[in-house]
């Protein structure tokens, strides 16, 4: 039970960190990955997640992409609009010379592919186990596990963030007064490989192309006020589909089928601080509004930078210098994504007269190619 790095949380970000460290020369047996869920529970998670092109490159780097490529649906175009106002913007892969702008995948498939990558690398996975207490010392940390054992590591990484509604308030916290209703839906006139982000008075409505065994063509993330979310959950399928059609419009014809629905509250909860021997990444450092689908992609970039820095410094100073370097290196990307998603979540979910200007801004963005390309590259790769 003695390791170089202990990672608390074996979701995509935690596993990506472990696999990336191993790919950069850290011995797999010196990396501990701790999670409260069994692997079977994680793999069975049906949620849909958006992966930017840059995230595909990271997964490819550790051999996880080939295992899930066939089950991920490519996004070729992203259509952005404001309900009730003229103006829209379209981003297209052809402008960037890429196979796709991003992908939509099942959470469980990403976990499965990364789990296999960690297994090949010899990463030590401890599950289902939880960390009951953490004691930081000058030369490392001691983690008390809920089975009574103690684990020693030079560095501890918190990668288990959860969702906004389950978190304690961090240094920067804001409740958007919105709830995301998620489901999978079918439409009568689907447009293959085109994603939609439609801003409404209550919040953004995203439809992400995702073919699956259930026959549905889109993953839906519909952000509304909490009382409206409960009404949508209580509606019968036909009434729900009619309400969705009224909010989205007729670009995909009519909505014909919907899966079971679920909901979770939305907020910003960010505290990227670190100590001498501990650091948080992904949702544990910054939980974001799902607008533009940046949360997981930002977390994977956290993992990539931390893996590179730890691989350099573990043998020199036990990883101590890597944490300070990581905090500085990630400040701009984290800060820009937090500000961008926070601004979009607040400003577009409004009913003021300035909404017509936002519609006009989308139209202008669509005609100014350099600005449109800059936005797309930011969504694909973050702040570089």
Coordinates of C-alpha atoms in Angstrom, one line a residue:
X1 CA 0.0 0.0 0.0
X2 CA 2.8 2.4 -0.9
X3 CA 2.5 4.4 -4.1
X4 CA 3.8 7.4 -5.9
X5 CA 0.4 8.8 -6.8
X6 CA -3.1 8.0 -5.3
X7 CA -6.0 9.1 -7.5
X8 CA -9.4 9.4 -5.7
X9 CA -12.1 8.8 -8.3
X10 CA -12.0 6.4 -11.3
X11 CA -14.2 8.2 -13.7
X12 CA -12.9 9.2 -17.1
X13 CA -10.7 12.0 -15.7
X14 CA -9.1 9.9 -13.0
X15 CA -8.5 7.0 -15.2
X16 CA -7.2 9.2 -18.0
X17 CA -4.6 10.6 -15.5
X18 CA -3.5 7.2 -14.5
X19 CA -3.2 5.9 -18.1
X20 CA -1.4 9.1 -19.3
X21 CA 1.1 8.9 -16.4
X22 CA 1.9 5.3 -17.3
X23 CA 2.3 6.3 -21.0
X24 CA 4.9 8.9 -19.9
X25 CA 7.0 6.4 -17.9
X26 CA 5.5 6.2 -14.4
X27 CA 5.3 2.5 -13.4
X28 CA 1.7 1.3 -13.3
X29 CA 2.2 -0.5 -10.0
X30 CA 3.2 2.8 -8.4
X31 CA -0.2 4.4 -9.3
X32 CA -3.3 3.7 -7.2
X33 CA -6.8 4.3 -8.5
X34 CA -9.5 4.4 -5.8
X35 CA -13.2 4.4 -6.5
X36 CA -16.4 3.8 -4.5
X37 CA -18.2 2.1 -7.4
X38 CA -17.6 -1.3 -8.9
X39 CA -16.4 -1.4 -12.5
X40 CA -19.7 -2.9 -13.6
X41 CA -21.7 -0.1 -12.1
X42 CA -19.5 2.5 -13.9
X43 CA -19.7 0.7 -17.3
X44 CA -23.5 0.4 -17.1
X45 CA -23.9 4.2 -16.8
X46 CA -26.1 5.2 -19.8
X47 CA -25.4 8.9 -19.7
X48 CA -24.2 10.6 -22.9
X49 CA -21.1 12.7 -22.9
X50 CA -19.6 15.1 -25.5
X51 CA -15.9 14.6 -26.4
X52 CA -14.1 17.4 -28.2
X53 CA -11.6 16.5 -31.0
X54 CA -8.8 17.3 -28.6
X55 CA -10.2 14.8 -26.1
X56 CA -10.2 12.1 -28.8
X57 CA -6.4 12.8 -29.3
X58 CA -5.8 12.3 -25.5
X59 CA -7.8 9.0 -25.5
X60 CA -5.9 7.9 -28.6
X61 CA -2.6 8.6 -26.9
X62 CA -3.3 5.9 -24.3
X63 CA -4.9 3.4 -26.6
X64 CA -8.4 4.0 -25.3
X65 CA -9.9 5.5 -28.5
X66 CA -9.8 2.4 -30.8
X67 CA -11.9 0.5 -28.2
X68 CA -14.7 3.0 -28.4
X69 CA -14.5 4.5 -31.8
X70 CA -17.2 2.3 -33.3
X71 CA -19.7 3.3 -30.6
X72 CA -19.1 7.1 -30.7
X73 CA -21.1 9.3 -33.0
X74 CA -19.1 12.0 -34.9
X75 CA -20.2 15.6 -34.8
X76 CA -19.6 17.2 -38.2
X77 CA -21.5 20.4 -37.7
X78 CA -22.7 22.5 -34.7
X79 CA -25.8 24.7 -35.2
X80 CA -26.2 27.5 -32.6
X81 CA -29.3 29.7 -32.4
X82 CA -31.5 31.8 -30.1
X83 CA -35.1 30.9 -29.8
X84 CA -37.5 33.7 -31.0
X85 CA -34.7 35.8 -32.6
X86 CA -33.2 35.9 -36.0
X87 CA -29.6 34.9 -36.4
X88 CA -27.7 31.6 -36.1
X89 CA -24.2 30.3 -36.5
X90 CA -22.9 27.1 -38.0
X91 CA -19.5 25.5 -37.3
X92 CA -18.4 22.8 -39.7
X93 CA -15.5 20.3 -39.6
X94 CA -14.6 21.1 -43.2
X95 CA -13.2 24.5 -42.1
X96 CA -10.7 22.8 -39.9
X97 CA -9.7 19.9 -42.1
X98 CA -10.7 17.4 -39.4
X99 CA -12.6 14.1 -39.4
X100 CA -15.0 15.6 -36.8
X101 CA -15.4 18.6 -34.4
X102 CA -16.1 16.1 -31.7
X103 CA -18.0 13.0 -30.7
X104 CA -21.0 11.9 -28.6
X105 CA -20.4 8.7 -26.6
X106 CA -21.9 6.7 -23.8
X107 CA -20.2 7.4 -20.4
X108 CA -19.9 3.7 -19.8
X109 CA -18.1 3.1 -23.1
X110 CA -15.5 5.7 -22.2
X111 CA -15.0 4.2 -18.8
X112 CA -14.7 0.7 -20.3
X113 CA -12.0 1.8 -22.8
X114 CA -10.0 3.7 -20.2
X115 CA -10.3 0.8 -17.7
X116 CA -8.7 -1.5 -20.3
X117 CA -5.9 1.0 -20.9
X118 CA -5.2 1.2 -17.1
X119 CA -5.2 -2.6 -16.9
X120 CA -2.7 -2.9 -19.7
X121 CA -0.5 -0.4 -17.9
X122 CA -0.6 -2.3 -14.7
X123 CA -2.3 0.5 -12.7
X124 CA -3.4 -0.7 -9.2
X125 CA -7.2 -0.3 -9.0
X126 CA -8.9 -0.4 -5.6
X127 CA -12.7 -0.7 -5.8
X128 CA -15.3 -0.5 -4.4
X129 CA -13.5 1.5 -1.7
X130 CA -13.8 5.0 -0.4
X131 CA -11.3 7.3 1.3
X132 CA -12.4 7.9 4.8
X133 CA -9.7 10.4 5.8
X134 CA -6.6 12.0 4.4
X135 CA -3.5 13.1 6.4
X136 CA -1.0 15.3 4.5
X137 CA 2.6 15.3 5.7
X138 CA 5.7 17.0 4.5
X139 CA 6.9 14.0 2.5
X140 CA 3.5 12.7 1.3
X141 CA -0.1 11.8 2.3
X142 CA -1.7 8.9 4.2
X143 CA -5.2 7.9 3.0
X144 CA -7.4 5.9 5.4
X145 CA -9.7 3.6 3.4
X146 CA -13.1 2.6 4.6
X147 CA -12.0 -1.1 4.9
X148 CA -9.5 -0.1 7.6
X149 CA -6.3 -0.1 5.5
X150 CA -4.0 2.9 5.1
X151 CA -2.4 3.9 1.8
X152 CA 0.7 6.0 1.5
X153 CA 1.5 8.2 -1.5
X154 CA 3.8 11.0 -2.5
X155 CA 0.9 12.9 -4.1
X156 CA -2.9 12.6 -3.8
X157 CA -5.2 13.7 -6.6
X158 CA -8.9 14.3 -6.1
X159 CA -10.7 13.4 -9.3
X160 CA -14.1 12.5 -7.8
X161 CA -16.3 15.6 -8.3
X162 CA -19.9 14.4 -8.5
X163 CA -22.7 16.7 -9.6
X164 CA -23.5 20.3 -8.4
X165 CA -26.4 19.3 -6.2
X166 CA -24.3 16.9 -4.1
X167 CA -21.3 19.2 -3.6
X168 CA -20.4 21.5 -0.7
X169 CA -20.1 25.2 -1.8
X170 CA -16.6 26.0 -3.1
X171 CA -14.7 29.3 -3.2
X172 CA -16.6 30.3 -6.3
X173 CA -20.1 29.0 -6.4
X174 CA -23.3 30.0 -8.1
X175 CA -26.7 28.3 -8.4
X176 CA -28.1 29.0 -11.9
X177 CA -31.6 28.2 -10.8
X178 CA -31.7 25.7 -13.7
X179 CA -32.2 21.9 -13.9
X180 CA -31.0 19.8 -16.8
X181 CA -33.6 17.3 -18.1
X182 CA -31.8 14.5 -19.9
X183 CA -33.1 11.8 -22.2
X184 CA -32.6 10.2 -25.6
X185 CA -35.1 11.2 -28.3
X186 CA -36.0 10.4 -31.9
X187 CA -37.0 12.8 -34.7
X188 CA -38.9 12.3 -37.9
X189 CA -36.3 14.2 -40.0
X190 CA -32.9 13.8 -38.3
X191 CA -29.9 15.4 -39.8
X192 CA -26.9 13.0 -39.4
X193 CA -23.9 14.3 -37.5
X194 CA -25.3 17.7 -36.7
X195 CA -25.4 19.0 -33.1
X196 CA -27.8 21.7 -32.0
X197 CA -27.3 24.3 -29.2
X198 CA -30.5 26.4 -28.9
X199 CA -30.8 29.1 -26.3
X200 CA -34.2 29.6 -24.7
X201 CA -35.5 32.0 -22.1
X202 CA -35.0 29.3 -19.4
X203 CA -31.6 28.0 -20.5
X204 CA -29.9 26.1 -23.4
X205 CA -31.4 23.1 -25.1
X206 CA -28.8 20.8 -26.7
X207 CA -29.5 17.9 -29.1
X208 CA -26.4 15.8 -29.7
X209 CA -26.4 13.2 -32.5
X210 CA -26.0 9.8 -31.1
X211 CA -27.1 6.6 -32.7
X212 CA -27.6 3.7 -30.3
X213 CA -29.0 0.2 -29.9
X214 CA -32.3 1.7 -28.6
X215 CA -32.9 3.3 -32.0
X216 CA -32.9 6.9 -30.7
X217 CA -30.9 9.4 -32.7
X218 CA -30.2 12.3 -30.2
X219 CA -29.1 12.8 -26.7
X220 CA -31.1 15.6 -25.2
X221 CA -29.9 18.1 -22.5
X222 CA -32.7 20.6 -21.8
X223 CA -32.0 23.2 -19.2
X224 CA -35.1 24.8 -17.6
X225 CA -36.2 26.2 -14.2
X226 CA -36.6 23.6 -11.5
X227 CA -40.3 23.8 -11.3
X228 CA -40.5 23.4 -15.1
X229 CA -38.2 20.4 -15.0
X230 CA -40.5 18.6 -12.6
X231 CA -43.4 19.3 -14.9
X232 CA -41.5 17.9 -17.8
X233 CA -40.6 14.8 -15.9
X234 CA -44.3 14.2 -14.9
X235 CA -45.6 14.6 -18.4
X236 CA -46.5 11.6 -20.5
X237 CA -44.3 10.8 -23.4
X238 CA -46.6 12.4 -26.1
X239 CA -47.0 15.6 -24.1
X240 CA -43.3 15.8 -23.4
X241 CA -42.5 15.4 -27.1
X242 CA -44.9 18.2 -28.0
X243 CA -43.3 20.5 -25.4
X244 CA -39.9 19.7 -26.8
X245 CA -41.1 20.5 -30.3
X246 CA -42.5 23.8 -29.2
X247 CA -39.1 24.7 -27.5
X248 CA -36.9 23.5 -30.3
X249 CA -38.8 24.2 -33.4
X250 CA -39.2 22.1 -36.6
X251 CA -35.6 21.8 -37.9
X252 CA -35.8 18.0 -37.3
X253 CA -39.4 17.6 -38.2
X254 CA -41.4 16.3 -35.2
X255 CA -40.1 14.4 -32.2
X256 CA -41.5 10.8 -32.2
X257 CA -40.1 8.9 -29.2
X258 CA -38.4 9.5 -25.9
X259 CA -36.5 7.3 -23.5
X260 CA -36.8 7.5 -19.7
X261 CA -36.0 10.9 -18.4
X262 CA -33.7 12.1 -15.6
X263 CA -32.8 15.5 -14.1
X264 CA -30.0 17.2 -12.1
X265 CA -29.5 20.7 -10.8
X266 CA -27.0 23.1 -12.4
X267 CA -24.5 25.4 -10.9
X268 CA -20.9 26.6 -11.0
X269 CA -18.7 25.3 -8.2
X270 CA -15.0 26.0 -8.7
X271 CA -12.0 25.9 -6.3
X272 CA -8.8 25.0 -8.2
X273 CA -6.5 25.6 -5.2
X274 CA -4.0 22.9 -4.3
X275 CA -1.7 22.1 -1.3
X276 CA 1.9 21.0 -1.3
X277 CA 0.9 17.3 -1.8
X278 CA -2.7 17.3 -3.0
X279 CA -4.4 18.7 -6.1
X280 CA -7.9 18.5 -7.6
X281 CA -8.8 18.0 -11.3
X282 CA -11.9 17.7 -13.4
X283 CA -15.2 18.2 -11.6
X284 CA -13.5 18.1 -8.3
X285 CA -11.8 21.4 -9.2
X286 CA -14.4 23.0 -11.4
X287 CA -18.0 21.9 -11.9
X288 CA -19.5 23.8 -14.8
X289 CA -22.8 24.4 -16.5
X290 CA -23.2 21.9 -19.4
X291 CA -23.6 24.7 -22.0
X292 CA -21.1 24.0 -24.9
X293 CA -20.2 20.6 -23.3
X294 CA -16.9 21.7 -21.9
X295 CA -16.8 20.1 -18.4
X296 CA -15.3 16.7 -19.2
X297 CA -13.0 18.1 -21.9
X298 CA -11.6 20.6 -19.5
X299 CA -11.0 17.8 -17.0
X300 CA -9.2 15.7 -19.5
X301 CA -6.9 18.6 -20.3
X302 CA -6.2 18.8 -16.6
X303 CA -5.3 15.2 -16.6
X304 CA -2.9 15.5 -19.6
X305 CA -1.0 18.4 -18.1
X306 CA -0.7 16.9 -14.6
X307 CA 0.4 13.6 -16.0
X308 CA 3.2 15.2 -17.9
X309 CA 4.4 17.3 -14.9
X310 CA 4.2 14.4 -12.5
X311 CA 6.1 12.1 -14.8
X312 CA 9.0 14.6 -14.8
X313 CA 9.1 15.4 -11.1
X314 CA 8.2 12.2 -9.1
X315 CA 11.7 10.8 -9.2
X316 CA 13.3 14.3 -8.4
X317 CA 11.2 15.7 -5.6
X318 CA 8.3 13.3 -5.1
X319 CA 6.0 15.4 -7.3
X320 CA 6.1 18.4 -5.0
X321 CA 7.1 20.9 -7.8
X322 CA 4.6 19.4 -10.3
X323 CA 1.6 20.6 -8.3
X324 CA 2.7 24.3 -8.3
X325 CA 3.6 24.1 -11.9
X326 CA 0.3 22.5 -12.7
X327 CA -1.7 25.2 -11.0
X328 CA 0.1 27.9 -13.0
X329 CA -0.1 26.0 -16.3
X330 CA -3.8 25.4 -16.0
X331 CA -4.9 28.9 -14.9
X332 CA -5.6 30.5 -18.3
X333 CA -7.5 27.5 -19.8
X334 CA -9.5 26.9 -16.7
X335 CA -10.3 30.6 -16.2
X336 CA -11.4 31.2 -19.7
X337 CA -13.7 28.1 -19.9
X338 CA -15.2 28.9 -16.5
X339 CA -15.9 32.5 -17.6
X340 CA -17.2 31.5 -21.0
X341 CA -19.7 28.9 -19.7
X342 CA -20.8 31.1 -16.8
X343 CA -21.4 34.0 -19.1
X344 CA -23.4 31.9 -21.6
X345 CA -25.5 30.3 -18.8
X346 CA -26.4 33.7 -17.3
X347 CA -26.8 36.0 -20.3
X348 CA -28.6 33.8 -22.7
X349 CA -31.2 32.6 -20.1
X350 CA -32.8 36.0 -20.0
X351 CA -35.8 37.7 -21.6
X352 CA -34.5 41.3 -21.9
X353 CA -34.4 43.3 -25.2
X354 CA -30.6 42.6 -25.5
X355 CA -31.6 39.1 -26.7
X356 CA -32.2 40.4 -30.2
X357 CA -28.6 41.7 -30.1
X358 CA -27.3 38.2 -29.2
X359 CA -29.2 36.8 -32.2
X360 CA -27.6 39.4 -34.4
X361 CA -24.2 38.5 -32.9
X362 CA -24.7 34.9 -33.9
X363 CA -25.5 36.0 -37.5
X364 CA -22.3 38.2 -37.5
X365 CA -20.3 35.3 -36.1
X366 CA -21.5 33.1 -39.0
X367 CA -20.2 35.6 -41.6
X368 CA -16.8 36.3 -39.9
X369 CA -14.9 33.1 -40.6
X370 CA -11.8 33.9 -38.4
X371 CA -14.0 34.5 -35.4
X372 CA -16.1 31.4 -36.0
X373 CA -12.9 29.3 -36.4
X374 CA -11.4 30.7 -33.3
X375 CA -14.6 29.7 -31.3
X376 CA -14.6 26.2 -32.7
X377 CA -10.9 25.7 -31.9
X378 CA -11.5 26.9 -28.4
X379 CA -14.3 24.3 -28.0
X380 CA -12.1 21.6 -29.5
X381 CA -8.8 22.3 -27.7
X382 CA -9.4 24.9 -25.0
X383 CA -7.1 27.9 -24.3
X384 CA -3.7 27.1 -25.8

